[in-house]
Short mmCIF file of C-alpha atoms in Angstrom, two decimals:
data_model
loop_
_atom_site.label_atom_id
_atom_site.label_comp_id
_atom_site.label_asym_id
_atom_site.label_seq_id
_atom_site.Cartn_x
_atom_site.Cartn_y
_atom_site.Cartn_z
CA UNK A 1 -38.73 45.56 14.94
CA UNK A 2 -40.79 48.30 16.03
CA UNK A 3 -41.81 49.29 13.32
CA UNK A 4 -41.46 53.64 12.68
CA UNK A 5 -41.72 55.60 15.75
CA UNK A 6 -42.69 59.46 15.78
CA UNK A 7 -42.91 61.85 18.17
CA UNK A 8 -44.72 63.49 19.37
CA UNK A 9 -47.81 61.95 19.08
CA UNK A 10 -49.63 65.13 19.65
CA UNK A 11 -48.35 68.61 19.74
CA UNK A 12 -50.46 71.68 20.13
CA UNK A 13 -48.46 75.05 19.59
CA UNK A 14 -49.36 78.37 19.26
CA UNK A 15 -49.08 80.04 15.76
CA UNK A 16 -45.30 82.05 15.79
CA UNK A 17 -43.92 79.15 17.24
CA UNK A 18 -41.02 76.33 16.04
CA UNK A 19 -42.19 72.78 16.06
CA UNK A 20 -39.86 69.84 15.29
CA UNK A 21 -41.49 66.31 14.52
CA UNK A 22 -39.03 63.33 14.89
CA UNK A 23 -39.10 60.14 13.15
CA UNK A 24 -37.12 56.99 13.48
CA UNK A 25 -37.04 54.13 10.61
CA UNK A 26 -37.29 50.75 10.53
CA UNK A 27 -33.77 49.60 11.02
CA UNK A 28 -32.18 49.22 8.08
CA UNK A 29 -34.35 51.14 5.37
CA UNK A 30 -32.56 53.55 3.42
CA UNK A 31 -35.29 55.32 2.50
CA UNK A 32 -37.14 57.75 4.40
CA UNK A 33 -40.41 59.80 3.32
CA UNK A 34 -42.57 62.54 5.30
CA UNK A 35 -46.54 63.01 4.53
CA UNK A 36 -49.06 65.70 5.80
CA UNK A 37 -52.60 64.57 5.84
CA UNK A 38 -55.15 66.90 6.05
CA UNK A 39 -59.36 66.84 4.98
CA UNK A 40 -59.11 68.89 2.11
CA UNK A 41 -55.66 67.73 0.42
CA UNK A 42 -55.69 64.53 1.90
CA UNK A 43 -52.27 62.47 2.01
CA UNK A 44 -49.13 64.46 -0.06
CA UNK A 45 -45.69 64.01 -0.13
CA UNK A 46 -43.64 66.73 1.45
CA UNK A 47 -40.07 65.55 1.00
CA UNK A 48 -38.19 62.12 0.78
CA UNK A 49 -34.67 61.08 1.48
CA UNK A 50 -32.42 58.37 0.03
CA UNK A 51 -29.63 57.11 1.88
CA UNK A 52 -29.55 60.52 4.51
CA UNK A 53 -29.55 62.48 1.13
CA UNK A 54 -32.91 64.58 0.36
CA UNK A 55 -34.26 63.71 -3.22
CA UNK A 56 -37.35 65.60 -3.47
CA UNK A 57 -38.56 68.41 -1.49
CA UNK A 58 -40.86 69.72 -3.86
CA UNK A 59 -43.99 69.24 -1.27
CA UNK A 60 -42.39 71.13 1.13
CA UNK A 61 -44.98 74.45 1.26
CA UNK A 62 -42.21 77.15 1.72
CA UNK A 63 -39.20 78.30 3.36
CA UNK A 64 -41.07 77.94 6.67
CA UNK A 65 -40.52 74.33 6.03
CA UNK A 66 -37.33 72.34 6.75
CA UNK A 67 -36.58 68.42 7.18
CA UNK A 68 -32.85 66.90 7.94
CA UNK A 69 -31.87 63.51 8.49
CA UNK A 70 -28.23 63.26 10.23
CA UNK A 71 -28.05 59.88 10.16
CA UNK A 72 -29.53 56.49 8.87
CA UNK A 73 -31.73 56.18 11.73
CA UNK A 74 -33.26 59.62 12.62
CA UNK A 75 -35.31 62.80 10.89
CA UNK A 76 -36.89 65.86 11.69
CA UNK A 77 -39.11 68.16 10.34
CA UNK A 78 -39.45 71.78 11.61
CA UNK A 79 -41.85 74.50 11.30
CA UNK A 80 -40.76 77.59 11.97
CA UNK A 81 -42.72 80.16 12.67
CA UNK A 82 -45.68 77.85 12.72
CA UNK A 83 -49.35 78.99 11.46
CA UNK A 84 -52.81 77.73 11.95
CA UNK A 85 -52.77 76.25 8.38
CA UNK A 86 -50.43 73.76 9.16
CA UNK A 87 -52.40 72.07 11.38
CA UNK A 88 -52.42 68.35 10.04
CA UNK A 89 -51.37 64.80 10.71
CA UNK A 90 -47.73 64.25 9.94
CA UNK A 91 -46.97 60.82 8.77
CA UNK A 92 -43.32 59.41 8.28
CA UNK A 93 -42.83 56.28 6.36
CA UNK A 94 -39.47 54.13 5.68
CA UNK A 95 -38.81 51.48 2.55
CA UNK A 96 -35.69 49.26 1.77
CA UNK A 97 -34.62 49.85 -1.42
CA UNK A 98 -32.44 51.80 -4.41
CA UNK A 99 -33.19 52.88 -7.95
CA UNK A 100 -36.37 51.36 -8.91
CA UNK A 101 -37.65 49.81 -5.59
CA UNK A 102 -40.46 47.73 -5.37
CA UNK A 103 -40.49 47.65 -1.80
CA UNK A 104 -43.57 48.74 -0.19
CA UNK A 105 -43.53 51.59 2.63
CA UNK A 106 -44.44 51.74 6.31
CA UNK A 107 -45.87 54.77 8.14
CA UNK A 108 -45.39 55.95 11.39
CA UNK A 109 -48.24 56.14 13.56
CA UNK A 110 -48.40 60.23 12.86
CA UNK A 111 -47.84 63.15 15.06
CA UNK A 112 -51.26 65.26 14.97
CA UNK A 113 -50.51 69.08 15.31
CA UNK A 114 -52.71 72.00 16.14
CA UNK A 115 -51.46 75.23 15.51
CA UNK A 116 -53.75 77.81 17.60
CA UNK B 1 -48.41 64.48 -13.07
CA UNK B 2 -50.32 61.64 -11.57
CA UNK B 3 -53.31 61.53 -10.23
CA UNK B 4 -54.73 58.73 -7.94
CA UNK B 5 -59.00 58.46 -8.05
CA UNK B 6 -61.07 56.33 -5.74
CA UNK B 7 -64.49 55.02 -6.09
CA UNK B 8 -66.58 55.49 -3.92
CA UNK B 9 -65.74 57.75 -1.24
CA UNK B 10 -68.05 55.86 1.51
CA UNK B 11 -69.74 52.98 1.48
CA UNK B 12 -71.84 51.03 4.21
CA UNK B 13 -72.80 47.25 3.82
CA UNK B 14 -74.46 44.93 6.02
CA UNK B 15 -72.11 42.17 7.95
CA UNK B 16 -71.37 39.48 5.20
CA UNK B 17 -71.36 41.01 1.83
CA UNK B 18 -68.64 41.14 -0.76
CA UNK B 19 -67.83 44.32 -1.93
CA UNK B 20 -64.92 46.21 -3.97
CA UNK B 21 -63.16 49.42 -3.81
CA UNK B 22 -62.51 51.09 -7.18
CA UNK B 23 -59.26 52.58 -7.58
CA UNK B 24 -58.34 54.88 -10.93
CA UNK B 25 -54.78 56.16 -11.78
CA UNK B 26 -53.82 58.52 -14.97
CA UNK B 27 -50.40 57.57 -15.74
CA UNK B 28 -50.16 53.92 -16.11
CA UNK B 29 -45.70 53.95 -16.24
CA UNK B 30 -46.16 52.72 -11.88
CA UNK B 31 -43.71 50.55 -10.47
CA UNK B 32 -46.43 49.26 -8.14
CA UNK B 33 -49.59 49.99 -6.38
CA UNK B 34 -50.16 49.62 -2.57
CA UNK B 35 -53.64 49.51 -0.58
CA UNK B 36 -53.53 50.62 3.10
CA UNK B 37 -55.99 50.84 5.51
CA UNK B 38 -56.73 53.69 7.92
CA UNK B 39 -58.31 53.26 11.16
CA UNK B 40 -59.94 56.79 12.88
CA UNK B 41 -57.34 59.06 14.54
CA UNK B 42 -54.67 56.31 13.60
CA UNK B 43 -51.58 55.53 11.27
CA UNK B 44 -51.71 53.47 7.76
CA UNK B 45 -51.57 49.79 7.67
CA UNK B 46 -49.93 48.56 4.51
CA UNK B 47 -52.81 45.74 3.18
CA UNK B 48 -51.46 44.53 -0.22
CA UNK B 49 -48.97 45.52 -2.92
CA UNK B 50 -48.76 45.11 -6.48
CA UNK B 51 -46.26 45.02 -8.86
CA UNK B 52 -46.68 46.56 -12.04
CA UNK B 53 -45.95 43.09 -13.64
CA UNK B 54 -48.71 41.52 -11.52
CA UNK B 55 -52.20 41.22 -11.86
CA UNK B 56 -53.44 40.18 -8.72
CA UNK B 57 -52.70 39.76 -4.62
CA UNK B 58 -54.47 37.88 -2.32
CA UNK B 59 -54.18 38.30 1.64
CA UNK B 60 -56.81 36.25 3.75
CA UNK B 61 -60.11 37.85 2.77
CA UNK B 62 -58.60 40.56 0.47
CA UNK B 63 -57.90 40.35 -2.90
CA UNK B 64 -56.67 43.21 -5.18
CA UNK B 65 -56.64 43.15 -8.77
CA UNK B 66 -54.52 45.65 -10.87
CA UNK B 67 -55.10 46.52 -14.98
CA UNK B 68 -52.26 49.15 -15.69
CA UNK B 69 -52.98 49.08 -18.95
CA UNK B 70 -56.49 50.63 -18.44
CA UNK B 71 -54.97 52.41 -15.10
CA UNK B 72 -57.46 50.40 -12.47
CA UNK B 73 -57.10 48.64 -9.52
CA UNK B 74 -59.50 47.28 -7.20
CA UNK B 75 -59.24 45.76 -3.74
CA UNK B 76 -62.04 43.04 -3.32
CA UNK B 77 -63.03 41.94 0.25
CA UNK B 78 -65.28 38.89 1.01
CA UNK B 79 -67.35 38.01 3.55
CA UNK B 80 -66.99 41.87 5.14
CA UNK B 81 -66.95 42.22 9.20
CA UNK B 82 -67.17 44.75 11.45
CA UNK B 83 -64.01 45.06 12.11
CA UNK B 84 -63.52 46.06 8.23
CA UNK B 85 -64.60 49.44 9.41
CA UNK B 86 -61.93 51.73 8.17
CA UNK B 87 -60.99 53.90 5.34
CA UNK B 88 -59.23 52.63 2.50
CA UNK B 89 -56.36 54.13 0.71
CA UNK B 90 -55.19 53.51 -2.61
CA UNK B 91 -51.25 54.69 -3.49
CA UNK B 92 -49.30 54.37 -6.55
CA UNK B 93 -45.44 54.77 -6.95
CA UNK B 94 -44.05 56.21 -10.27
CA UNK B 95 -41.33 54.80 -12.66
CA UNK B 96 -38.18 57.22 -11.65
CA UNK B 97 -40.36 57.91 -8.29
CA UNK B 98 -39.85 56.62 -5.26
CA UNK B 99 -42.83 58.38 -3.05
CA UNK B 100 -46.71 57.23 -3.23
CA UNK B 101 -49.52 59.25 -4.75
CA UNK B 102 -52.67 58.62 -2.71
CA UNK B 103 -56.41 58.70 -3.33
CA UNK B 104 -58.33 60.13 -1.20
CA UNK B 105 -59.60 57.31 -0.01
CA UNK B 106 -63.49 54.93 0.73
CA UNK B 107 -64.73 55.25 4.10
CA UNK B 108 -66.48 51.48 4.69
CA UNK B 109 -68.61 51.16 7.24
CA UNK B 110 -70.26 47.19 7.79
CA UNK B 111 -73.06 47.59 9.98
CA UNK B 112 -73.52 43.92 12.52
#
């Protein structure tokens, strides 16, 4: 497997702009979680889906935030408008598992966005 | 709400030594607790986990402990290389919770 892809890797925008991060899991996990990494917060959940279904959004930062997953194998998050706070690392991570998983989570190599 | 400690935030050894990571965690109800490692500019590596029934894993040259009771974990690695170089990341997941709650991390560097 290849593990989680994201993309972009990299996306530089300019603030007032939409951005849309993509993530694909590891075939066959059912669950599907988005991070933002920055220096002074470090690593925090934003929002995490179950089965397609989102669970918890309570990281998301406000209505400028949005995340969908249409299907078992694909999610996006958008930004929109985008601002220079949001610049970050954007990590998506996948585990098998229902109520009271063990399983342990892999992350996507990040997409690392610079809002000018 | 939890909240995920780590101690120290950097650290730099000479090639060879032991050393351990301190991890500290205020709600002790986890279903498990997961190290990672995080190379510069790069994604997390999952290195160990731990159920909350376990004490320890081992993995090669790592070996993490975990004392929920106290709310502790540590991640022991022996014979440290270069290549250890990396920051460490401590996550636990919640009973009822499936996302992680990180620490901020230990930046390690082992000097050759």
């Amino acid at each position: 497997d290849a593990g989680v892809i994201q993309s972009p890797r990299h996306e530089v925008t300019e603030m007032g702009q939409e951005v849309t991060l993509r993530c694909k899991p590891i075939s066959g996990h059912n669950s599907l979680f988005w991070y933002r990494q920055t220096m002074m917060r470090g690593l925090e959940l934003l929002i995490y889906f179950n089965n397609n279904v989102p669970i918890d959004d309570s990281g998301m930062p406000e209505d400028r935030f949005s995340a969908k997953m249409p299907n078992a194998s694909f999610s996006t998050l958008k930004i929109q408008p985008s601002e220079p706070r949001d610049s970050a690392v954007y990590f998506c991570a996948s585990s098998l598992g229902g109520a009271g998983s063990y399983n342990e989570q892999f992350f996507g190599p990040g997409t690392r966005l610079t809002v000018l | 709400k939890q909240e995920v400690t780590q101690i120290p935030a950097a650290l730099s050894v000479p090639e060879g030594e032991n050393l351990v990571l301190n991890c500290s965690f205020t709600d002790s109800a986890i279903y498990n607790l997961q190290w990672f490692r995080q190379d510069p500019g790069k994604g997390l590596t999952s290195l160990l986990l731990i159920q909350s029934s376990q004490r320890e894993q081992t993995s090669g040259r790592l070996n993490a402990s975990l004392d929920k009771s106290s709310g502790r974990s540590t991640l022991y690695i022996a014979a440290s290389q270069p290549g250890d170089s990396a920051t460490y990341l401590c996550a636990v997941k919640d009973t009822g919770r499936r996302a992680l709650t990180f620490g901020s991390g230990t930046r390690l560097q082992v000097q050759p």
